[in-house]
Short mmCIF file of C-alpha atoms in Angstrom, two decimals:
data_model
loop_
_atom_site.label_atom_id
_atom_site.label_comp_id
_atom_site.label_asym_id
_atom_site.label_seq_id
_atom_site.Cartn_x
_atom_site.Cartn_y
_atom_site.Cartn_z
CA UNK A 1 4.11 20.35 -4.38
CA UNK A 2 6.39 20.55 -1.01
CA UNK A 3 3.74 19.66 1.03
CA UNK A 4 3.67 15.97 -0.49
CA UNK A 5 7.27 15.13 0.54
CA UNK A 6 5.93 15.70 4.41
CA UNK A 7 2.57 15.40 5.22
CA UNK A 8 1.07 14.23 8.53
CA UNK A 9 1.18 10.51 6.99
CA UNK A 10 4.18 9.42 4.47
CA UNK A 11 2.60 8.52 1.30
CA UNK A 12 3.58 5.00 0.30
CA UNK A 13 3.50 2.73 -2.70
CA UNK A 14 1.58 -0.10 -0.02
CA UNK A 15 -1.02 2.98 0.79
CA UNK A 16 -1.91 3.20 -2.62
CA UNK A 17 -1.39 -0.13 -3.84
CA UNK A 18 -4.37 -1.47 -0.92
CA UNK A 19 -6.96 0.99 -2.89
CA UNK A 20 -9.86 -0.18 -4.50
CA UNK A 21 -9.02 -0.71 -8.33
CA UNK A 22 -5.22 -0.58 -8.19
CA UNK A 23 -3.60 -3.08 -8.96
CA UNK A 24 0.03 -1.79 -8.38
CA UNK A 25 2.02 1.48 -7.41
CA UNK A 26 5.39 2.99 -6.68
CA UNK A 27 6.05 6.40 -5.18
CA UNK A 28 9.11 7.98 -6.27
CA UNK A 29 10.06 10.82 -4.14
CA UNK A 30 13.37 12.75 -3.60
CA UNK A 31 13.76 16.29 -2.32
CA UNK A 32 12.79 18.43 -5.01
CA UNK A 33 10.25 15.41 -6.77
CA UNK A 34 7.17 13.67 -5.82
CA UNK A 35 5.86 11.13 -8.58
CA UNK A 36 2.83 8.05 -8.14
CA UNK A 37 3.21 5.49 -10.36
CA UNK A 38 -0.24 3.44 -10.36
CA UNK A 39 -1.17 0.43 -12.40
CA UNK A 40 -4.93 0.32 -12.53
CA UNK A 41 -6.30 -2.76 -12.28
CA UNK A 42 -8.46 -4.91 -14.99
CA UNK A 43 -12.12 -3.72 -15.25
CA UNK A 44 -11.40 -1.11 -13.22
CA UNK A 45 -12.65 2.64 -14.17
CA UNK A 46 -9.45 4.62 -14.72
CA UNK A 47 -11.21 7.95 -13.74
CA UNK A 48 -12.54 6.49 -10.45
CA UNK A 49 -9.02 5.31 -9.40
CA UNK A 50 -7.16 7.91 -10.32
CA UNK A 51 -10.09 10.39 -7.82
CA UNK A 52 -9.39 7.24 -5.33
CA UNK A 53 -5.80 7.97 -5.54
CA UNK A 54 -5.86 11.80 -5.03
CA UNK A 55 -8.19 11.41 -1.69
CA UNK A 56 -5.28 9.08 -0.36
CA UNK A 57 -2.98 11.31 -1.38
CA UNK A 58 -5.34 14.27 0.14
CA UNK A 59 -5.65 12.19 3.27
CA UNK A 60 -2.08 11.63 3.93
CA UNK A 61 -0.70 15.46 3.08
CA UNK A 62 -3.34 17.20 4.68
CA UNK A 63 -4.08 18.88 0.82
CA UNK A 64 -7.42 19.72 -0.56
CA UNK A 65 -8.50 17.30 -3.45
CA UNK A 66 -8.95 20.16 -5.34
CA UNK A 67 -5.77 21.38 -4.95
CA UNK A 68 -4.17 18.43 -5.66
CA UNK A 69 -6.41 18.27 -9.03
CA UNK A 70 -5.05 21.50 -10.06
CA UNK A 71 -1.59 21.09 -9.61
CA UNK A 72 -0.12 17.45 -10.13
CA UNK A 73 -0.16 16.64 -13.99
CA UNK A 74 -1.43 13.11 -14.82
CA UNK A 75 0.07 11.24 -17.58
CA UNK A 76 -0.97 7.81 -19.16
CA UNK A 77 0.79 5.56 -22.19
CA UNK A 78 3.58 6.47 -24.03
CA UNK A 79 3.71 9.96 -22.32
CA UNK A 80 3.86 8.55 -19.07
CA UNK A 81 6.42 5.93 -20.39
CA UNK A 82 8.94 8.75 -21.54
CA UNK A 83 8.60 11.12 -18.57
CA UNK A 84 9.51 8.22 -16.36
CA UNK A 85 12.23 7.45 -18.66
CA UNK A 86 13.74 10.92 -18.97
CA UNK A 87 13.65 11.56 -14.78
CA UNK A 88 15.34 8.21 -14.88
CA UNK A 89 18.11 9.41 -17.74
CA UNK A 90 18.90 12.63 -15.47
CA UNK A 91 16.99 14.86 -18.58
CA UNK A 92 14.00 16.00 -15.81
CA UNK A 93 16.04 17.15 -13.16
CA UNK A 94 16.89 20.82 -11.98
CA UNK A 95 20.88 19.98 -12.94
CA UNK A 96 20.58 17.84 -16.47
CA UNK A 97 22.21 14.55 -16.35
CA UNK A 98 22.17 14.24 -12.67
CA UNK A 99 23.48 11.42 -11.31
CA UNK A 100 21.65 10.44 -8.00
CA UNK A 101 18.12 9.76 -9.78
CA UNK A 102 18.71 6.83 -11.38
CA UNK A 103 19.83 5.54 -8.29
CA UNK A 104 16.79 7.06 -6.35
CA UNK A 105 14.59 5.04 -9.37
CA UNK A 106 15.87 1.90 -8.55
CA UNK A 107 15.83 2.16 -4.80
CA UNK A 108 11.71 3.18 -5.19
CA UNK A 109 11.09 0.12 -7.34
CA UNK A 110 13.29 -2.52 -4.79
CA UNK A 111 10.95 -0.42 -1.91
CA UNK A 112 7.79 -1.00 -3.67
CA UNK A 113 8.51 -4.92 -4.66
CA UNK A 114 9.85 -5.49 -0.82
CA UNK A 115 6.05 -4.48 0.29
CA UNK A 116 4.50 -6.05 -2.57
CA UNK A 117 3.09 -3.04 -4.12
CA UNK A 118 4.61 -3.20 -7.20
CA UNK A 119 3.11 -5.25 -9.87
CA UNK A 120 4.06 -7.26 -12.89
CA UNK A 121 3.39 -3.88 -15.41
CA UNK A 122 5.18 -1.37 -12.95
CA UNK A 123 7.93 -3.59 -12.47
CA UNK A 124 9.04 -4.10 -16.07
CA UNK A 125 8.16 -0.24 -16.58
CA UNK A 126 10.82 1.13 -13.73
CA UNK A 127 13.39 -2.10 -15.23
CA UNK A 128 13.15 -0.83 -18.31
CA UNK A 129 13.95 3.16 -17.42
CA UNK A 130 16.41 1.69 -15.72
CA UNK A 131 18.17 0.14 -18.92
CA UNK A 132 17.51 3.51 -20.67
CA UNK A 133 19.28 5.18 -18.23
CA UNK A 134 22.03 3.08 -18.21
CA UNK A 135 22.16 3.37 -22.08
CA UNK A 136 22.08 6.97 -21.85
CA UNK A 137 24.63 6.73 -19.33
CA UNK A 138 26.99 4.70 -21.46
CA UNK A 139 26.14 5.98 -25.32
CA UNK A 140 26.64 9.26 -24.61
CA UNK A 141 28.09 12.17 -22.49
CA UNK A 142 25.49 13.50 -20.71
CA UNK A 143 27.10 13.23 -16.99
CA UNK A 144 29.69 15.48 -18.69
CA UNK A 145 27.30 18.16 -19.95
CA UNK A 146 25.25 18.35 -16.28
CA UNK A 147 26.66 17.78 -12.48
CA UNK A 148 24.40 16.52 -9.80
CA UNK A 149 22.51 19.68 -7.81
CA UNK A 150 24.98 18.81 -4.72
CA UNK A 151 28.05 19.89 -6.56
CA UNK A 152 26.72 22.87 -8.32
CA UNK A 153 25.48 24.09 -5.26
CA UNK A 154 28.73 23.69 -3.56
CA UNK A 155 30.56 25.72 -6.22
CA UNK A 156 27.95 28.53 -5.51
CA UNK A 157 28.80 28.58 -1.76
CA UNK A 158 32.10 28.39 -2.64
CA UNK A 159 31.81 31.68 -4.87
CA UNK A 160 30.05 33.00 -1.98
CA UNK A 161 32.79 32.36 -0.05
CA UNK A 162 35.37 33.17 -2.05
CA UNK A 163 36.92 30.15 -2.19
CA UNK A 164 38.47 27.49 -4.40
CA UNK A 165 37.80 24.63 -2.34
CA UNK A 166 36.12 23.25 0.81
CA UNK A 167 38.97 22.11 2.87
CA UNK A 168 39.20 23.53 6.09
CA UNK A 169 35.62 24.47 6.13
CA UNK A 170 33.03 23.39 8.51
CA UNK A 171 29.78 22.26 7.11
CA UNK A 172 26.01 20.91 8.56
CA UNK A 173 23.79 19.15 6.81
CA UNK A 174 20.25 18.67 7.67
CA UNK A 175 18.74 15.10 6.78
CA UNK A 176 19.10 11.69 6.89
CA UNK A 177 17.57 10.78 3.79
CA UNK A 178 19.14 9.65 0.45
CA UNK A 179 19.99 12.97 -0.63
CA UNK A 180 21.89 13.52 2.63
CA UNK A 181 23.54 10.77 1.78
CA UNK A 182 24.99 11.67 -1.53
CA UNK A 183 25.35 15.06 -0.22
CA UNK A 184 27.89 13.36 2.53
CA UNK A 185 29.52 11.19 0.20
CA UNK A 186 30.28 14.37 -2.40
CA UNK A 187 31.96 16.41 0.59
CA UNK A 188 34.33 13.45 1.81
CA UNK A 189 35.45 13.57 -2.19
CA UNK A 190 36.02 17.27 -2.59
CA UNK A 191 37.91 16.68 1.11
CA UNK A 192 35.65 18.61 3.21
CA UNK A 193 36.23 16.49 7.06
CA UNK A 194 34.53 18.93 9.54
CA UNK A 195 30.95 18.02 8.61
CA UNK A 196 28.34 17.57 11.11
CA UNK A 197 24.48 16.41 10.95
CA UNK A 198 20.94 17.19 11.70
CA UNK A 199 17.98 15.40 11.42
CA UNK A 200 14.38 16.53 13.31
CA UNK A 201 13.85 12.74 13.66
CA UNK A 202 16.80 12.18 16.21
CA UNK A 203 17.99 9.38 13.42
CA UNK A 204 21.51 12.02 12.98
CA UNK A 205 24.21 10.02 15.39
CA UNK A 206 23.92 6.57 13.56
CA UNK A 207 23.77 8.10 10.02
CA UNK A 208 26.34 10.51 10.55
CA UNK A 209 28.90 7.71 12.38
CA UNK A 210 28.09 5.46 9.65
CA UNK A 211 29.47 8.21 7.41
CA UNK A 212 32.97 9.74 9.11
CA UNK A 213 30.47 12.84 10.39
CA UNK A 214 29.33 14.05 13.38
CA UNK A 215 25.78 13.57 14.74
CA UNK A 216 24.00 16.50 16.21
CA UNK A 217 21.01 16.82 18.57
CA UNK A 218 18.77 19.85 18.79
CA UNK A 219 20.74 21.10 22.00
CA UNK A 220 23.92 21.25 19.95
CA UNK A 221 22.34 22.51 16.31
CA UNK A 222 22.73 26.47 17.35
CA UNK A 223 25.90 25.97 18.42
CA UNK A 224 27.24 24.18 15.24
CA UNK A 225 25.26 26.42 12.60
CA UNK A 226 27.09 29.36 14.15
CA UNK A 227 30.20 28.02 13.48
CA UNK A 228 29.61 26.66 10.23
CA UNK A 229 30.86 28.49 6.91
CA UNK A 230 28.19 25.98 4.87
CA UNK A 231 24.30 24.71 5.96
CA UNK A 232 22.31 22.49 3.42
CA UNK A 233 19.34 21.50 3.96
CA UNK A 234 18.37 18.44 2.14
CA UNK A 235 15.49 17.08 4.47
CA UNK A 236 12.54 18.85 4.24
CA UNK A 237 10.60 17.22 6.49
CA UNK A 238 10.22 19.38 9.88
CA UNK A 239 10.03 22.32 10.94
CA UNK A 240 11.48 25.29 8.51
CA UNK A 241 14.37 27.27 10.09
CA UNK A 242 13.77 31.15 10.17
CA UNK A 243 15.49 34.33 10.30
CA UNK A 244 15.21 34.59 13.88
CA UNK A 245 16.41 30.78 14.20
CA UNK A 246 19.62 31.96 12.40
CA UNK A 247 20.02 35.03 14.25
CA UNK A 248 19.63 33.92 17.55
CA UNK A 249 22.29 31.05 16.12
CA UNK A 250 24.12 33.59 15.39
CA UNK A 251 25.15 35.47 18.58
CA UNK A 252 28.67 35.49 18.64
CA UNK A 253 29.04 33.96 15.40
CA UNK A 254 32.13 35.80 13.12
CA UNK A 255 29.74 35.55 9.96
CA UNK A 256 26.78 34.67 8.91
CA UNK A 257 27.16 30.96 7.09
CA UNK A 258 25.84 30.35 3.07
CA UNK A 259 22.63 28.64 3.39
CA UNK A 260 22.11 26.29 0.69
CA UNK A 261 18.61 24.63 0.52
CA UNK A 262 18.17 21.94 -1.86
CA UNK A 263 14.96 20.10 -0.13
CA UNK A 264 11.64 20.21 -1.99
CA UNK A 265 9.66 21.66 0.86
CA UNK A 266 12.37 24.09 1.99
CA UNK A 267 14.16 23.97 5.05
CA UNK A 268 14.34 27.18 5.55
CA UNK A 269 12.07 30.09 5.33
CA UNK A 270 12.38 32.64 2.29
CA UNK A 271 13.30 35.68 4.09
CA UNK A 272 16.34 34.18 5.74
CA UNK A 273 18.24 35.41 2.29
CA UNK A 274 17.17 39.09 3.41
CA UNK A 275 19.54 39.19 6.12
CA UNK A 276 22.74 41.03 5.69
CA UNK A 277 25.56 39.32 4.29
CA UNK A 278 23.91 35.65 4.15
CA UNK A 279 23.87 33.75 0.97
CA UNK A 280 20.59 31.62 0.75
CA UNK A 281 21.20 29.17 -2.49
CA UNK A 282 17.72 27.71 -3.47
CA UNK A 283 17.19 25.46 -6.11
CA UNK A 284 16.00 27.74 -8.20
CA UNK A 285 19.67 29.02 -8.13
CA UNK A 286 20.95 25.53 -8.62
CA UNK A 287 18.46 25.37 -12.05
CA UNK A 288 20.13 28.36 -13.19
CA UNK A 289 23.77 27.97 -12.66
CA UNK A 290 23.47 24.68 -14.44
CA UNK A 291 24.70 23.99 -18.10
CA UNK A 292 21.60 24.95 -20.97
CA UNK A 293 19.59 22.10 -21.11
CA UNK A 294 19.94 22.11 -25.85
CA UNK A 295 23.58 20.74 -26.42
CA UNK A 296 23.93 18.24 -28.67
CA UNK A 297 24.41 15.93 -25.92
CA UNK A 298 20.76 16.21 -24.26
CA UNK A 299 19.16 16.27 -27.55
CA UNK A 300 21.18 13.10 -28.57
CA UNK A 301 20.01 11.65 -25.12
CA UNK A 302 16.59 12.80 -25.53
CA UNK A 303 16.74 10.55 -28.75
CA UNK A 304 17.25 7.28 -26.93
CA UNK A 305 14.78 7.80 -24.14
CA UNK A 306 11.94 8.70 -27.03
CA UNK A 307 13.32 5.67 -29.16
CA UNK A 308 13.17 3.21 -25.67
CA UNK A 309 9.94 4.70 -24.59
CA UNK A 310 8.36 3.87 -27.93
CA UNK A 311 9.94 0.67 -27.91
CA UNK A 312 8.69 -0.40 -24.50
CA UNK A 313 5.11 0.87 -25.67
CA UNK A 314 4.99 -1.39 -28.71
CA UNK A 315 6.25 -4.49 -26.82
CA UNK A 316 3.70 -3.80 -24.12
CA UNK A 317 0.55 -3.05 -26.50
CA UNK A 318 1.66 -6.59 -28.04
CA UNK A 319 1.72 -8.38 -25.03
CA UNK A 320 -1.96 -7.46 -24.50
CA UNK A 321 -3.03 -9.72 -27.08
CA UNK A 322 -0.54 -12.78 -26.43
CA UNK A 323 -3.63 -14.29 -24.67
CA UNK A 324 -5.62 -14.20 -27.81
CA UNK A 325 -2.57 -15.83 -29.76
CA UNK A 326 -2.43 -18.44 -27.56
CA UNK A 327 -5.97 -18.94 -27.43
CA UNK A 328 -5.97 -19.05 -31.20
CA UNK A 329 -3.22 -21.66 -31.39
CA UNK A 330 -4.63 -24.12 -28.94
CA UNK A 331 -8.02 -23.84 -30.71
CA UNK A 332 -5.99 -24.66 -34.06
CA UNK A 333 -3.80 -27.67 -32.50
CA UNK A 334 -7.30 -29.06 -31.23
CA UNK A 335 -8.69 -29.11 -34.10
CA UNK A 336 -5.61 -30.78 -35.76
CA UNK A 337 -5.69 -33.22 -32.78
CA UNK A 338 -9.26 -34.00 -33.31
CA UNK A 339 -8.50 -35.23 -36.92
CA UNK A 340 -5.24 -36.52 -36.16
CA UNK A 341 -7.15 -38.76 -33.93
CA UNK A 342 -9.60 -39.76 -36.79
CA UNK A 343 -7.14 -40.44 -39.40
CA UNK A 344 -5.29 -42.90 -36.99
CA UNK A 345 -8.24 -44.52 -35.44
CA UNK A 346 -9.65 -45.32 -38.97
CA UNK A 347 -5.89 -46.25 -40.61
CA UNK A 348 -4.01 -47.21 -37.17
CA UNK A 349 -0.41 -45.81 -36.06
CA UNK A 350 0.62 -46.59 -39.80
CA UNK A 351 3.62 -44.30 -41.32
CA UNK A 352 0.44 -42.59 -43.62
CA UNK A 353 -1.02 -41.61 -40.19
CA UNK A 354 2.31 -39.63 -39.42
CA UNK A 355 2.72 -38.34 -42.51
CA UNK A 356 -0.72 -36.56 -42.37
CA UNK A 357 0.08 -35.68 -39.14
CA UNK A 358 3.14 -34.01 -39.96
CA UNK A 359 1.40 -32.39 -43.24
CA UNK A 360 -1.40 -30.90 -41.08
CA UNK A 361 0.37 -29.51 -38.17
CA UNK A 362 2.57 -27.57 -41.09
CA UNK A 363 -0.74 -26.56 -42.45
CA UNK A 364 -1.65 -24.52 -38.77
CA UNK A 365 1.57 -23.44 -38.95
CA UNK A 366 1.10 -21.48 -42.04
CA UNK A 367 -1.90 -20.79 -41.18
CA UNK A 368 -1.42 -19.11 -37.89
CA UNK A 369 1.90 -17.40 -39.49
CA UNK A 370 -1.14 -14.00 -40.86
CA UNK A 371 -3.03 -13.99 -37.50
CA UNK A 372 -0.03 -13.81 -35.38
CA UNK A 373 1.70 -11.27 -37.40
CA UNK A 374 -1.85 -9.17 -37.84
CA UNK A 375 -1.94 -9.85 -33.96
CA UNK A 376 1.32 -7.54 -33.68
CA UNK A 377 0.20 -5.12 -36.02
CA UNK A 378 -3.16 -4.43 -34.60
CA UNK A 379 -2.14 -4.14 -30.92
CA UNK A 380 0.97 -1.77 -31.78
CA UNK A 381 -1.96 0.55 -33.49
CA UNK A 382 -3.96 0.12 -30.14
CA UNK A 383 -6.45 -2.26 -31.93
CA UNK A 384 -6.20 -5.23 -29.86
CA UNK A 385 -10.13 -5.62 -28.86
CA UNK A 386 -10.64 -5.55 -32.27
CA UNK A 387 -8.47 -8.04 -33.05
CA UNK A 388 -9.86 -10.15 -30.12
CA UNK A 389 -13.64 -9.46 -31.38
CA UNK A 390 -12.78 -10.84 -34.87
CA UNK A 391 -11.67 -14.52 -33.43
CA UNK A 392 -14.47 -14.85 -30.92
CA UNK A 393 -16.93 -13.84 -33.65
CA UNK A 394 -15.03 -16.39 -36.42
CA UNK A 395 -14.03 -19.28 -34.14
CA UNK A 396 -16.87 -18.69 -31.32
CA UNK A 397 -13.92 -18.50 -28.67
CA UNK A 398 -14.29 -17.11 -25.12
CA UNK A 399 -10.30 -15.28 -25.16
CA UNK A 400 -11.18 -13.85 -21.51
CA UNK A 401 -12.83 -16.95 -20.05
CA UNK A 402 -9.99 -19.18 -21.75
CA UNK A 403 -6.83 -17.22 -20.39
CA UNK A 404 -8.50 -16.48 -16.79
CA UNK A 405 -8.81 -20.28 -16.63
CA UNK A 406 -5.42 -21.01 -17.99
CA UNK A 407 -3.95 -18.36 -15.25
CA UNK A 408 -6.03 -20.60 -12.53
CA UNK A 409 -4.75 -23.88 -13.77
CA UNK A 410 -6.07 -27.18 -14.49
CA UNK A 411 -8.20 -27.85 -11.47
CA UNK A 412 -9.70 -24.41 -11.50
CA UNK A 413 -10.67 -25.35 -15.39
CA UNK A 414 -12.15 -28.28 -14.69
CA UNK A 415 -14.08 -27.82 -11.41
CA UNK A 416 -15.74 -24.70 -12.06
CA UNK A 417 -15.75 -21.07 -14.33
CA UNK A 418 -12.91 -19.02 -13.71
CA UNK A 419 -13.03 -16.33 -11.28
CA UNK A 420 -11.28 -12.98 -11.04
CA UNK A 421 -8.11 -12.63 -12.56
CA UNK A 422 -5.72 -13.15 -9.77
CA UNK A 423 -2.45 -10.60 -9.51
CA UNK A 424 -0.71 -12.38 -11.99
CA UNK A 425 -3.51 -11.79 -14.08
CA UNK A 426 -3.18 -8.24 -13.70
CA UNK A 427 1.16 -8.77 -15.32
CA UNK A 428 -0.87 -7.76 -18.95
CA UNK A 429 -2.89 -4.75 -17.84
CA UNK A 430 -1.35 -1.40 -19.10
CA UNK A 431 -0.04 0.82 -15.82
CA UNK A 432 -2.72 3.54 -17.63
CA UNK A 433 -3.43 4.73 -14.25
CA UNK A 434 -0.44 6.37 -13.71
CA UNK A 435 0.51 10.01 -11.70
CA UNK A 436 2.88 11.34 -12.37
CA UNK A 437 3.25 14.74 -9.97
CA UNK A 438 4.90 17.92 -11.45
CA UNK A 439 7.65 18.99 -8.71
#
């Protein structure tokens, strides 16, 4: 939904992450995506938070709840897991195996961990699409089979142009943002020097210097689109430029320039592509000039994000129950202590002491060897309360009580009953709150 990318209020991972019954969240948003990542905290409904999330969401882009109901998609588990994996791999994007996302990933993870919004689930959840990206990257050649939307959309301008290369041309860009960025950096390669920029927040001169271009303000914008042979728009986040804008632009003007518009929420209005002899290139046009999305390549690619997605869902569904394992095991060594202590306080620190010493703790050993595996087992099905119900019923153990006060440390134990799991607590709670938003 465009209107996401620029409400009245920028939606933040620290907005969300403050909520009632979150426990963590990360916004990922880029010019044509906008994605909330939410962990939901322990105890917490995950219907309520997710409704919680929507009105902040509502609150800050100035869209109807309901709307908002009926057009993001919300995702939990392993489908969640291998969405966030495939954007990350370049296999969700408008041009397949686009480049700039992964980057994009990573710089919305560092953004939520620098406010502390992101927590201990989220973190290892964006780390890991990370390395799935990266494996992608390197195992096969999926950069080959897709360019990033920039340079596709560049060739189409070109073809509108008629030419073979951007030399000699002048070009504006509108934006600041990340995309801008890359969108800069992909002209100075292909050795296009007369490049100028816009931004609506007056942030143009710094970015542009910083970048071998030329900053604009809004006095000098007509003046520059109407001798441009190339506007982008890769900002989305003011006002959208009509066909009267471009005409009045225009006066004077030897042609009309291609328009390309690669932001999410437009920055420019539809019927600007009904004017004679201007070339609007949407993204739509981007999608379609890009390479078919079933080569052998994406499907090969496709294969290692469902084969890491699965693999980060088992190792996180076990991790749920390594407070119950550890639970178990100190229940076991006390036990073995308590006799230990018998055996030596009715036969002293003899060498028959040590040996049954030695021959117990190999007995819990063994012993524990069924439970732990089981434990594995069990919470890769999705069993794990089950699993945890079975020891408290055959050993009488509290696993909650005993791991909240472990997590609170020894003075917590011993002066009083633990309280609320504390963030760190919250490093074993599944991110099942997630929202994913359909672009």
């Amino acid at each position: 939904m465009a209107t996401l990318g620029s409400g009245p209020v920028r939606i933040t991972s620290d907005v969300l992450a403050n909520l009632d019954g979150v426990a963590g969240a990360v916004v990922l948003s880029t010019c044509n995506r906008f994605e909330v990542y939410c962990d939901v905290a322990p105890g917490a409904d995950p219907d309520t938070t997710r409704k919680r999330v929507l009105d902040a969401i509502s609150t800050c882009s100035a869209v109807s709840p309901e709307e908002l109901g009926r057009t993001l998609d919300c995702l939990t588990g392993t489908a969640m897991t291998e969405h966030l994996f495939s954007v990350g791999a370049g296999l969700d994007s408008a041009v397949v195996g686009e480049r700039e996302i992964a980057g994009q990933l990573r710089r919305s993870l560092a953004s939520a961990q620098e406010s502390g919004s992101a927590s201990g689930p989220l973190v290892r959840l964006f780390q890991a699409a990370s390395r799935a990206a990266r494996d992608v990257g390197s195992l096969t050649a999926l950069g080959e089979a897709g360019r990033s939307m920039v340079s596709v959309a560049l060739d189409l301008a070109l073809s509108g142009l008629g030419r073979r290369d951007l030399s000699g041309l002048s070009v504006v860009v509108i934006g600041t943002g990340a995309y801008a960025g890359s969108t800069l950096a992909l002209l100075a390669a292909r050795a296009c020097t007369a490049v100028s920029v816009f931004s609506w927040s007056g942030r143009a001169g710094a970015f542009a210097s910083a970048r071998g271009a030329t900053g604009l303000t809004s006095g000098e914008l007509p003046a520059a689109v109407r001798g441009a042979d190339v506007v982008i728009g890769c900002s989305g986040r003011g006002p959208r430029l009509s066909a009267d804008d471009f005409l009045a632009f225009g006066q004077g003007a030897a042609g009309p320039p291609v328009v390309v518009d690669l932001a999410l929420s437009r920055d420019f209005e539809p019927e600007l592509g009904e004017l004679p002899g201007l070339d609007l290139i949407t993204l739509e046009h981007v999608r379609l000039a890009s390479p078919r999305e079933q080569t052998d390549v994406v499907r090969q690619a496709g294969d290692l994000v469902r084969q890491a997605a699965l693999k980060f869902e088992e190792d996180r569904l076990a991790r749920l129950l390594d407070p119950a394992i550890v639970v178990l095991r100190e229940h076991m060594q006390a036990v073995l202590a308590g006799e230990v202590a018998k055996v030596k306080s009715q036969h002293g620190c003899t060498a028959t002491a040590e040996a049954v010493e030695f021959a117990l703790r190999r007995v819990v050993r063994q012993l524990l060897h069924v439970p732990t595996s089981r434990a594995r087992e069990l919470a890769a099905e999705g069993r794990q309360d089950e699993y945890t119900a079975a020891l408290e019923t055959l050993f009488g153990l509290d696993v909650a009580a005993a791991a909240a006060a472990k997590e609170a440390g020894p003075a917590a134990a011993e002066t009083g009953p633990p309280g609320c799991p504390a963030r760190a607590r919250q490093g074993e709670q599944a991110p099942d709150g997630s929202l994913p938003a359909a672009s």
